[in-house]
Short mmCIF file of N, CA and C in Angstrom, two decimals:
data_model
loop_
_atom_site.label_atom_id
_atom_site.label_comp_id
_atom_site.label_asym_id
_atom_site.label_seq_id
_atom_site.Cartn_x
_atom_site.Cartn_y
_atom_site.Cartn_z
N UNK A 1 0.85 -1.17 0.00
CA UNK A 1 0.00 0.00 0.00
C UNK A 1 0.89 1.23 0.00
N UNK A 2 0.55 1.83 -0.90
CA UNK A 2 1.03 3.43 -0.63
C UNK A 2 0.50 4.40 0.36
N UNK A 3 1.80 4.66 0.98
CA UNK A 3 1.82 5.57 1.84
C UNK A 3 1.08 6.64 1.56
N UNK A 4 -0.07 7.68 2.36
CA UNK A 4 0.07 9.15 1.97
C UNK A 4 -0.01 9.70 3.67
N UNK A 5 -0.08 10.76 2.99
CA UNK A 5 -0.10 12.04 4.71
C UNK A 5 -1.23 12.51 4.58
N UNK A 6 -1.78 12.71 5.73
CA UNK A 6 -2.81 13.31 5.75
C UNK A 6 -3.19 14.03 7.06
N UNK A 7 -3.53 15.54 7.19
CA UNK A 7 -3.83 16.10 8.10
C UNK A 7 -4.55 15.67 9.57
N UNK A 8 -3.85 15.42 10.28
CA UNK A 8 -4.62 14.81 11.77
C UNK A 8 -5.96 15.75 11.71
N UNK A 9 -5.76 17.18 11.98
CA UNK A 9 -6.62 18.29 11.94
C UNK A 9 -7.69 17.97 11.04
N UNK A 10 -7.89 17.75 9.85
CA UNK A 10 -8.65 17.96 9.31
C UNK A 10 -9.99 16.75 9.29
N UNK A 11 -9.39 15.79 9.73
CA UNK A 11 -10.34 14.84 10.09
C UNK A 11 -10.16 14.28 11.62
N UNK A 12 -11.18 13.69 12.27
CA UNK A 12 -10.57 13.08 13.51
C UNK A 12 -10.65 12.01 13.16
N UNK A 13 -9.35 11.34 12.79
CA UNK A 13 -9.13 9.81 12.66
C UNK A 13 -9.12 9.28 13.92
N UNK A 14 -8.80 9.47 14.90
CA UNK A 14 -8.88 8.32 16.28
C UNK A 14 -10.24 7.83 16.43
N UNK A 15 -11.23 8.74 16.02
CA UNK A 15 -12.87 8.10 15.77
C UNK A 15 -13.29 6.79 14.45
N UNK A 16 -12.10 6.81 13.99
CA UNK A 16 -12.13 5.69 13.22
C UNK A 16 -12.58 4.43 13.70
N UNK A 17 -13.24 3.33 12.77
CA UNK A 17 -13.95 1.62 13.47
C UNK A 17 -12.70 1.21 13.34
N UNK A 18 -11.45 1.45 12.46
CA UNK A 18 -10.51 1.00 12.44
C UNK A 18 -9.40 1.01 13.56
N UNK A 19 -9.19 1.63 14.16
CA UNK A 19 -8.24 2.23 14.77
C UNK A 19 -7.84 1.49 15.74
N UNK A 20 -8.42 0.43 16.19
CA UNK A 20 -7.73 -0.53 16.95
C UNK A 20 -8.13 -1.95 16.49
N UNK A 21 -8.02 -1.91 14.89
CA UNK A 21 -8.20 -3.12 14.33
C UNK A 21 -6.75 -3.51 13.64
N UNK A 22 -6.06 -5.02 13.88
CA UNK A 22 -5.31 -4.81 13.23
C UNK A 22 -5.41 -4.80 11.61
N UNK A 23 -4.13 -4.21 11.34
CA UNK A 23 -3.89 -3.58 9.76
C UNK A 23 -4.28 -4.78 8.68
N UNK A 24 -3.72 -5.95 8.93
CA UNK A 24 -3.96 -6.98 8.27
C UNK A 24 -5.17 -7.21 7.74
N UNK A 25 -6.43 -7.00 8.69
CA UNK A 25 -7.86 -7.58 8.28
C UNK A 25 -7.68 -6.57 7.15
N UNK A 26 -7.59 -5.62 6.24
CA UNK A 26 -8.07 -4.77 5.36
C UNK A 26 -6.54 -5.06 4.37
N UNK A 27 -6.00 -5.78 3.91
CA UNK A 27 -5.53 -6.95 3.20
C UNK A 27 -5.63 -8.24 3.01
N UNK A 28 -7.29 -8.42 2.56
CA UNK A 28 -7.73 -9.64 2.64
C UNK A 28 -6.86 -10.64 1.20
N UNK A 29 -7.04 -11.64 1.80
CA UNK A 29 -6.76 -13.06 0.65
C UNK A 29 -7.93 -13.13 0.17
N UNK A 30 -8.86 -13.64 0.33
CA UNK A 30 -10.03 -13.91 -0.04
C UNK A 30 -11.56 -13.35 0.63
N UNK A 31 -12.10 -13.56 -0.22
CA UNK A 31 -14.05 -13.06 -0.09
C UNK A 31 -14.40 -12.80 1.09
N UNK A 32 -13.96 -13.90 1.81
CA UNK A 32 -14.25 -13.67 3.62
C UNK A 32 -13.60 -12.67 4.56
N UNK A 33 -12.63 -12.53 3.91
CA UNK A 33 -11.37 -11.39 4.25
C UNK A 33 -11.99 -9.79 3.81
N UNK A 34 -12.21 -10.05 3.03
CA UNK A 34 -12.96 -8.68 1.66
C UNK A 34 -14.54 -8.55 2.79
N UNK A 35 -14.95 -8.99 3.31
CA UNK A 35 -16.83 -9.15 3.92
C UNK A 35 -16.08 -8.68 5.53
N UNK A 36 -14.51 -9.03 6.05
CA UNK A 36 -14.64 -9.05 7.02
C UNK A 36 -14.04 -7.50 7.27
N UNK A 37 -13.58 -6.89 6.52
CA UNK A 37 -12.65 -5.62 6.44
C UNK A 37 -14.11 -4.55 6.32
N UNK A 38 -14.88 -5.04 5.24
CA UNK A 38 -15.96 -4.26 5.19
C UNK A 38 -17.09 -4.14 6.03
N UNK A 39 -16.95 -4.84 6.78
CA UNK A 39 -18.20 -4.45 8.38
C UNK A 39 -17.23 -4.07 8.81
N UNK A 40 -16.10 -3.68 9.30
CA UNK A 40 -15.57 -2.64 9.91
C UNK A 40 -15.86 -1.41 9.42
N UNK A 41 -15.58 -1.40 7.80
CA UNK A 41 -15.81 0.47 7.49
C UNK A 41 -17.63 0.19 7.67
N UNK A 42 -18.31 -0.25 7.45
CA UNK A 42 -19.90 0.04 7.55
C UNK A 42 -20.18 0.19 8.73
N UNK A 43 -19.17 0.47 9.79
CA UNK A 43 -20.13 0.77 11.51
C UNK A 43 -18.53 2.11 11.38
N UNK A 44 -18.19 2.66 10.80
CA UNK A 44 -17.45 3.48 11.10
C UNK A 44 -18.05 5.05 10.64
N UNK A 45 -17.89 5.48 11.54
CA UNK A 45 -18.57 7.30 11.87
C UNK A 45 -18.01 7.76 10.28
N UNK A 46 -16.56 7.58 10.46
CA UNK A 46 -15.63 8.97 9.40
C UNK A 46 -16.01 8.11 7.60
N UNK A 47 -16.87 6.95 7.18
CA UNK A 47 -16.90 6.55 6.23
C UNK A 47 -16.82 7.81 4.82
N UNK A 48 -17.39 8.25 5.08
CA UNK A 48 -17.51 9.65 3.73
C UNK A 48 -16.31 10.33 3.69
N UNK A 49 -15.44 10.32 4.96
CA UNK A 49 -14.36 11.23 5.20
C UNK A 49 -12.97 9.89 4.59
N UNK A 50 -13.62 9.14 4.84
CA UNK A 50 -12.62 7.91 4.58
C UNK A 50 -12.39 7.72 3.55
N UNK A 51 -13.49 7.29 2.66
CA UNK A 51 -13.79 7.61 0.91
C UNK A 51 -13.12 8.71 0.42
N UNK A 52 -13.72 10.12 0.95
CA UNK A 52 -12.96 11.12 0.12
C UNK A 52 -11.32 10.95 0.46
N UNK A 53 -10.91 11.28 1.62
CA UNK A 53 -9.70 10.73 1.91
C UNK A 53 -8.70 9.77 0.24
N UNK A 54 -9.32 8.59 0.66
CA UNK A 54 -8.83 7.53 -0.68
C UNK A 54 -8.45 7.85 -1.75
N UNK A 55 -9.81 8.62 -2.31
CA UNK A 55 -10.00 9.19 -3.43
C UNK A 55 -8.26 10.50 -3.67
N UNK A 56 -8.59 10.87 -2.56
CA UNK A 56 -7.21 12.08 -3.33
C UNK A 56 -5.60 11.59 -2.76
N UNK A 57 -5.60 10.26 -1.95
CA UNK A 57 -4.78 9.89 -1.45
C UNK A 57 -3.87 8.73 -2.09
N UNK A 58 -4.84 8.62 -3.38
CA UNK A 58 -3.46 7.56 -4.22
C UNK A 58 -3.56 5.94 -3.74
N UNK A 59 -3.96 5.47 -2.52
CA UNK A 59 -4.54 4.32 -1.99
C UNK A 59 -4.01 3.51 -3.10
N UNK A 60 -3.20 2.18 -2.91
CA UNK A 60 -3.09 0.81 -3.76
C UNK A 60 -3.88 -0.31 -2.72
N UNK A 61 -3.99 -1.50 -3.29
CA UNK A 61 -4.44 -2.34 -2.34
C UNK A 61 -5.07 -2.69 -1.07
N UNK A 62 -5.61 -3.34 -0.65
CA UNK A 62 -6.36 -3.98 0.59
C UNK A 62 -8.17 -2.95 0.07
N UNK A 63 -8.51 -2.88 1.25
CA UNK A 63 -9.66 -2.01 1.44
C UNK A 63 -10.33 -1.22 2.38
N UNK A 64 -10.31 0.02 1.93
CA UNK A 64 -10.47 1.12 2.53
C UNK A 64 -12.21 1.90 2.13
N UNK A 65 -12.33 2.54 3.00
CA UNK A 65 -13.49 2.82 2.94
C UNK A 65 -14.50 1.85 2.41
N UNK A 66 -14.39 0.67 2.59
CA UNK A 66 -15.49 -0.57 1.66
C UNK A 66 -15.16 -0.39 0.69
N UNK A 67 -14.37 -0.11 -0.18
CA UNK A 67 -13.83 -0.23 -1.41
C UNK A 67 -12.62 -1.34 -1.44
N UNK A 68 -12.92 -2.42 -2.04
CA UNK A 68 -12.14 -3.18 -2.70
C UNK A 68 -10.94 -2.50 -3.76
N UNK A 69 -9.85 -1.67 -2.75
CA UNK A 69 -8.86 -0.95 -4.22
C UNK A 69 -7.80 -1.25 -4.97
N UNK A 70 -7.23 -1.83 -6.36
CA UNK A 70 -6.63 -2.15 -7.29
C UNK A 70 -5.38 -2.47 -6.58
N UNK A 71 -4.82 -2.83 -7.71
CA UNK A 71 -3.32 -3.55 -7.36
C UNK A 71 -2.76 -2.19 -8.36
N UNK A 72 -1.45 -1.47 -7.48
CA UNK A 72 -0.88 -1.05 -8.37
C UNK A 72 -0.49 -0.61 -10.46
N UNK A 73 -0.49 -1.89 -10.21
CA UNK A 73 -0.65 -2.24 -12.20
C UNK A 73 -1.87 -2.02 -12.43
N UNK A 74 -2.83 -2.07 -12.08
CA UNK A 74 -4.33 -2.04 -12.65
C UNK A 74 -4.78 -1.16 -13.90
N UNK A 75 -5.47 -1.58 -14.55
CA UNK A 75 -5.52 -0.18 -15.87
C UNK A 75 -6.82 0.95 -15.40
N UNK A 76 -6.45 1.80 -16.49
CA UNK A 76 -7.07 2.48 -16.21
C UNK A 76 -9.16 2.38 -15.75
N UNK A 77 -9.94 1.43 -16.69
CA UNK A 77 -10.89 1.23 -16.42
C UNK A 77 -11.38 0.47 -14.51
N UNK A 78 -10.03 0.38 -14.40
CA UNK A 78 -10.42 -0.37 -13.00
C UNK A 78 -10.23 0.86 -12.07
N UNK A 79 -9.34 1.54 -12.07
CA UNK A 79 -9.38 2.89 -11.63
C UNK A 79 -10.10 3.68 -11.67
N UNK A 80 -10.82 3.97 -12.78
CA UNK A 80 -11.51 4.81 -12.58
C UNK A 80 -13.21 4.25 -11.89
N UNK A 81 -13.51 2.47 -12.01
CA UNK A 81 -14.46 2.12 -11.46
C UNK A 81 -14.51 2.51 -9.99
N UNK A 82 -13.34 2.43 -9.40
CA UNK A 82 -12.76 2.17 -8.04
C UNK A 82 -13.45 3.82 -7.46
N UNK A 83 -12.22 4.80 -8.73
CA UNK A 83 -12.98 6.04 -8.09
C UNK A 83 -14.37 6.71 -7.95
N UNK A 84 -15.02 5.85 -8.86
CA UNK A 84 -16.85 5.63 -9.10
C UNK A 84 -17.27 5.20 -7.81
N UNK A 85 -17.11 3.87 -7.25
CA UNK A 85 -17.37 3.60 -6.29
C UNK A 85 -16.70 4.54 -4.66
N UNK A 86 -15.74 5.18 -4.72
CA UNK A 86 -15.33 5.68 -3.62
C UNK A 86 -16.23 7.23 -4.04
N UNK A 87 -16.20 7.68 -4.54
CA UNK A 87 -17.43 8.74 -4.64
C UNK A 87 -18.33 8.76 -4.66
N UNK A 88 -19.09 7.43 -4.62
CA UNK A 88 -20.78 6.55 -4.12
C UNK A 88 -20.62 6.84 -2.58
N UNK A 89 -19.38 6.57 -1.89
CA UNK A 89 -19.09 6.03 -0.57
C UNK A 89 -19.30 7.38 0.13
N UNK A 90 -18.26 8.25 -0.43
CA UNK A 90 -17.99 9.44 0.01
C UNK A 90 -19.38 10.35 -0.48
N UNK A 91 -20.37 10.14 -1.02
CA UNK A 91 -21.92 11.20 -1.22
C UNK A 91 -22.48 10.61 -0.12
N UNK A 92 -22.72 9.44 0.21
CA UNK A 92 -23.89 8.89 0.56
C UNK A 92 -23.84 8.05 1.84
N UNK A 93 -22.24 7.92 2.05
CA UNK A 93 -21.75 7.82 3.38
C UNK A 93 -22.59 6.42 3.74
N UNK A 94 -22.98 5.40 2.17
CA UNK A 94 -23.08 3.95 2.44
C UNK A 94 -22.25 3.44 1.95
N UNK A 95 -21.88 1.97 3.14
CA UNK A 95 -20.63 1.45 2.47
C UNK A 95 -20.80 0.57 1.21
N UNK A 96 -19.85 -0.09 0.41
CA UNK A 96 -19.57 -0.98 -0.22
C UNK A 96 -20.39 -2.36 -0.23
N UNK A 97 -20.44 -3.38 -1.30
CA UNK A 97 -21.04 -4.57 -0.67
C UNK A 97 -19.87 -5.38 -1.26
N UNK A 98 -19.54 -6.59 -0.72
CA UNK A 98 -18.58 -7.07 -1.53
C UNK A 98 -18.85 -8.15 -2.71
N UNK A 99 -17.95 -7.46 -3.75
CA UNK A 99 -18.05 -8.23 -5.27
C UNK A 99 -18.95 -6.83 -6.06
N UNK A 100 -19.20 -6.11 -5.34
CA UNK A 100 -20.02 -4.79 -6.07
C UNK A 100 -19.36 -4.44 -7.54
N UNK A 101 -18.10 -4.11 -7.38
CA UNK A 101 -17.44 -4.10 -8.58
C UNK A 101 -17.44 -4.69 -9.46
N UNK A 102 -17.90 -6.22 -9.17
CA UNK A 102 -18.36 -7.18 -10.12
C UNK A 102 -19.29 -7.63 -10.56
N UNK A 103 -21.07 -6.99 -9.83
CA UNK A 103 -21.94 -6.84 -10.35
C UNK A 103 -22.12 -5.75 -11.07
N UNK A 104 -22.69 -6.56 -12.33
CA UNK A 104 -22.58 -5.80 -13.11
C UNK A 104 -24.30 -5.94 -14.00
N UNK A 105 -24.88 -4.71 -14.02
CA UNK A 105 -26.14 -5.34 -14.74
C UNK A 105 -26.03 -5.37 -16.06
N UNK A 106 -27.03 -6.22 -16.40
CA UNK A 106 -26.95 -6.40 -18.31
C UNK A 106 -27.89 -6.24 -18.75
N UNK A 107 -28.11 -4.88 -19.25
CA UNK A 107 -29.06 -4.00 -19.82
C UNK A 107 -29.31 -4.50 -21.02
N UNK A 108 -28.53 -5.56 -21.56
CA UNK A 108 -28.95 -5.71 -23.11
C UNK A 108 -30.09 -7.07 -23.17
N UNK A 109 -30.22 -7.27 -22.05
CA UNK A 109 -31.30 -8.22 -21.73
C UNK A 109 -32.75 -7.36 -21.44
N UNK A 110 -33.01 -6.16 -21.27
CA UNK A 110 -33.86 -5.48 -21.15
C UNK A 110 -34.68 -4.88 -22.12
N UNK A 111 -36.20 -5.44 -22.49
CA UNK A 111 -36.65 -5.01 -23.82
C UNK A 111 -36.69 -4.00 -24.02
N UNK A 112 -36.94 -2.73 -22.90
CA UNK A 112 -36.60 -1.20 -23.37
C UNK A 112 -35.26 -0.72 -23.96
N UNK A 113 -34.34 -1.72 -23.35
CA UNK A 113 -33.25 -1.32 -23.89
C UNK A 113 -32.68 -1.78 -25.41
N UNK A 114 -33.01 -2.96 -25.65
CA UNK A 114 -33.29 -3.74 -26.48
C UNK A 114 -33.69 -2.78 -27.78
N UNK A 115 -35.06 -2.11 -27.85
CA UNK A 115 -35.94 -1.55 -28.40
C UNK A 115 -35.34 -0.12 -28.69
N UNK A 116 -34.74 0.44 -27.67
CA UNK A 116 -34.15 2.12 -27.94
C UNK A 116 -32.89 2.07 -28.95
N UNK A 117 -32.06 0.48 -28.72
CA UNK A 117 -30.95 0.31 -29.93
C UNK A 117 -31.71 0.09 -30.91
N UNK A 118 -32.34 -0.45 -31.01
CA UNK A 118 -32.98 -0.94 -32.72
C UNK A 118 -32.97 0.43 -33.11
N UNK A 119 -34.02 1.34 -32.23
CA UNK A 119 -34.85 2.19 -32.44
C UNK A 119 -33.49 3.60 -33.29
N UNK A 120 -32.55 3.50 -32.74
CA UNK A 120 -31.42 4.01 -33.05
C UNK A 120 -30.79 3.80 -34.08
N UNK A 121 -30.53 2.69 -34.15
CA UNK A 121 -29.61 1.55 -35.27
C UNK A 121 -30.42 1.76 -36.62
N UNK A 122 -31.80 1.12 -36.47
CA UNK A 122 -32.72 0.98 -37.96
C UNK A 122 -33.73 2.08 -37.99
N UNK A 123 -34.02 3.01 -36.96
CA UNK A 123 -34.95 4.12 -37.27
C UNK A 123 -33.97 5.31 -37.61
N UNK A 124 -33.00 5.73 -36.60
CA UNK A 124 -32.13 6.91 -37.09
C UNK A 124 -30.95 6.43 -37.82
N UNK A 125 -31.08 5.35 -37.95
CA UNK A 125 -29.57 4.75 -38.97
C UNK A 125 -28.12 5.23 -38.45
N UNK A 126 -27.85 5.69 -36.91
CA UNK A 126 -26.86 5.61 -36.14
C UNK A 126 -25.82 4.56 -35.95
N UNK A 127 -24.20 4.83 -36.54
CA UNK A 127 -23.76 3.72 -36.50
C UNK A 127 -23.31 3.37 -34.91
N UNK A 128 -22.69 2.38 -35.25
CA UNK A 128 -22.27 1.76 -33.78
C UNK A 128 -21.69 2.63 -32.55
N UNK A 129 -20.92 3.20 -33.32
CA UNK A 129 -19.94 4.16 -32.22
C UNK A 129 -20.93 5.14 -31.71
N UNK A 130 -21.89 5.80 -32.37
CA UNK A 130 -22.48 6.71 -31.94
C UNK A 130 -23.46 5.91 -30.68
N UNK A 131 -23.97 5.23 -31.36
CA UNK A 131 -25.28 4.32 -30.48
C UNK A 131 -24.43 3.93 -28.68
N UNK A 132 -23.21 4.03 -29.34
CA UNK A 132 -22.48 3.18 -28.01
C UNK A 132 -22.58 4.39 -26.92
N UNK A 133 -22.34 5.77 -27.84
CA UNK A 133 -21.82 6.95 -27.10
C UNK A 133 -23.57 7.64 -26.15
N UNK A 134 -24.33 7.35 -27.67
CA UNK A 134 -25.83 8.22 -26.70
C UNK A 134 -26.44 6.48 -25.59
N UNK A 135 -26.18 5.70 -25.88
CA UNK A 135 -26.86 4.75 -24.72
C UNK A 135 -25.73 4.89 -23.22
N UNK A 136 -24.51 5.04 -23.36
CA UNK A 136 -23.73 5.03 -22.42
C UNK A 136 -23.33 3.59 -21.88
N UNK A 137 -23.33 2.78 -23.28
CA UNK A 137 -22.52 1.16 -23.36
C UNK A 137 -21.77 0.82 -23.83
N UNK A 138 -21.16 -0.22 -23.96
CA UNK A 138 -19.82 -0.65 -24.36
C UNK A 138 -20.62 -1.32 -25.99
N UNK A 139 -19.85 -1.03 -26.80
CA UNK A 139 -20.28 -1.90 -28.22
C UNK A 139 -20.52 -3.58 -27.99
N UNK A 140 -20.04 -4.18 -26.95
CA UNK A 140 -20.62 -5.18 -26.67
C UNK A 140 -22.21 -5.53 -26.54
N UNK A 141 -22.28 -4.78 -25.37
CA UNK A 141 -23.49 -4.70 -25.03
C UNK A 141 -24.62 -3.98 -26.03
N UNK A 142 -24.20 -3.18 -26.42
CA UNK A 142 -25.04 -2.55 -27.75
C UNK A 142 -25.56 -3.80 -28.70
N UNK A 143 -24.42 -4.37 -29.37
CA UNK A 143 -24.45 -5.69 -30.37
C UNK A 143 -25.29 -6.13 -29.41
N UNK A 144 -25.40 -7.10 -28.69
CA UNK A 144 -26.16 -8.09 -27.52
C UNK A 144 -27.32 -7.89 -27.71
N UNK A 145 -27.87 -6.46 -27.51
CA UNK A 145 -29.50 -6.02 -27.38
C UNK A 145 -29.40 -5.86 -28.28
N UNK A 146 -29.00 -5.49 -29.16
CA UNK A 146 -29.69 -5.68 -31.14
C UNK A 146 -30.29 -6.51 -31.43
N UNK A 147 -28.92 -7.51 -31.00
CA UNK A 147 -28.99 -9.27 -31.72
C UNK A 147 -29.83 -9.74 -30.65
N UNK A 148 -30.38 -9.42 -29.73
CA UNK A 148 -31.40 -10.12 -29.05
C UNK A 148 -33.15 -9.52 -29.44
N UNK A 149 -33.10 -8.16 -29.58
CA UNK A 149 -34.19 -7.31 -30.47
C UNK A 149 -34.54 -8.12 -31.65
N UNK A 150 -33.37 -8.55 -32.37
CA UNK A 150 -33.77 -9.24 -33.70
C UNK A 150 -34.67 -10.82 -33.36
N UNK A 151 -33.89 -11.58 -32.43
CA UNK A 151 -34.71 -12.60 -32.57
C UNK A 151 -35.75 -12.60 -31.58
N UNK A 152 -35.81 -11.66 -30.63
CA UNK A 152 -37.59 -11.61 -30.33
C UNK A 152 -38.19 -11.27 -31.30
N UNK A 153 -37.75 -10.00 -31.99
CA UNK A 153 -39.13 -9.50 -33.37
C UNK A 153 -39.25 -10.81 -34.42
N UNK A 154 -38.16 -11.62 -34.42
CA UNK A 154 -38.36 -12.85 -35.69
C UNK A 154 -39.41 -13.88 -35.19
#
């Protein structure tokens, strides 16, 4: 984990759930490790302060604020999920659930959604890239609900 500094003053960390937990539990190995780090930050007062904290503090590994955070190397899309989720944490001052990062919903299973690509694709004749850009999906998922649009209407 990377080190940062951070102002005693500006937050009261000794009110932390952490603070007399050892360091280890929030470098989990596994799932149970990841569930057990995170009921610590979900009964902790400073959670929003903890999150924002993260967020401008560079944080590698273990988990902080209920955030499950990257390994060093990580690319950029995991980073920036990470900082998605630590700015969920830090508005709303609810924690994390674990594997959150990995649910993921699949909108291309949804007939509205389904229906607004067609509706895009074969009514405004929008190519892919665009369709990808006004739905706010990955061209995967775009293709998916097309090709699933097509064989419900067949």
């Amino acid at each position: 984990m990377r080190r940062a500094t951070v102002s005693r003053e500006a937050v009261q960390w000794k009110n932390l759930a952490c603070a007399d937990v050892p360091p280890d539990t929030f470098f989990p190995i596994d799932r149970a490790g990841v569930l057990a780090a995170q009921a610590v930050c979900a009964r902790c007062p400073l959670l929003r302060q903890c999150a924002a904290w993260a967020k401008t503090a560079g944080v590698t590994d273990g988990v902080v604020a209920s955030v499950l955070m990257p390994t060093l190397g990580a690319d950029r899309k995991t980073w920036k999920a990470v900082g998605e989720q630590l700015d969920t944490v830090a508005a709303t001052g609810v924690p994390m659930e674990s594997g959150a990062e990995r649910k993921r919903p699949m909108p291309w299973r949804e007939p509205e959604f389904q229906h607004r690509v067609a509706e895009l694709r074969d009514g405004r004749r929008l190519p892919w890239e665009r369709i990808v850009e006004v739905v706010g999906a990955s061209r995967e998922t775009v293709r998916r609900a097309y090709d699933a649009y097509l064989a419900a209407v067949a």
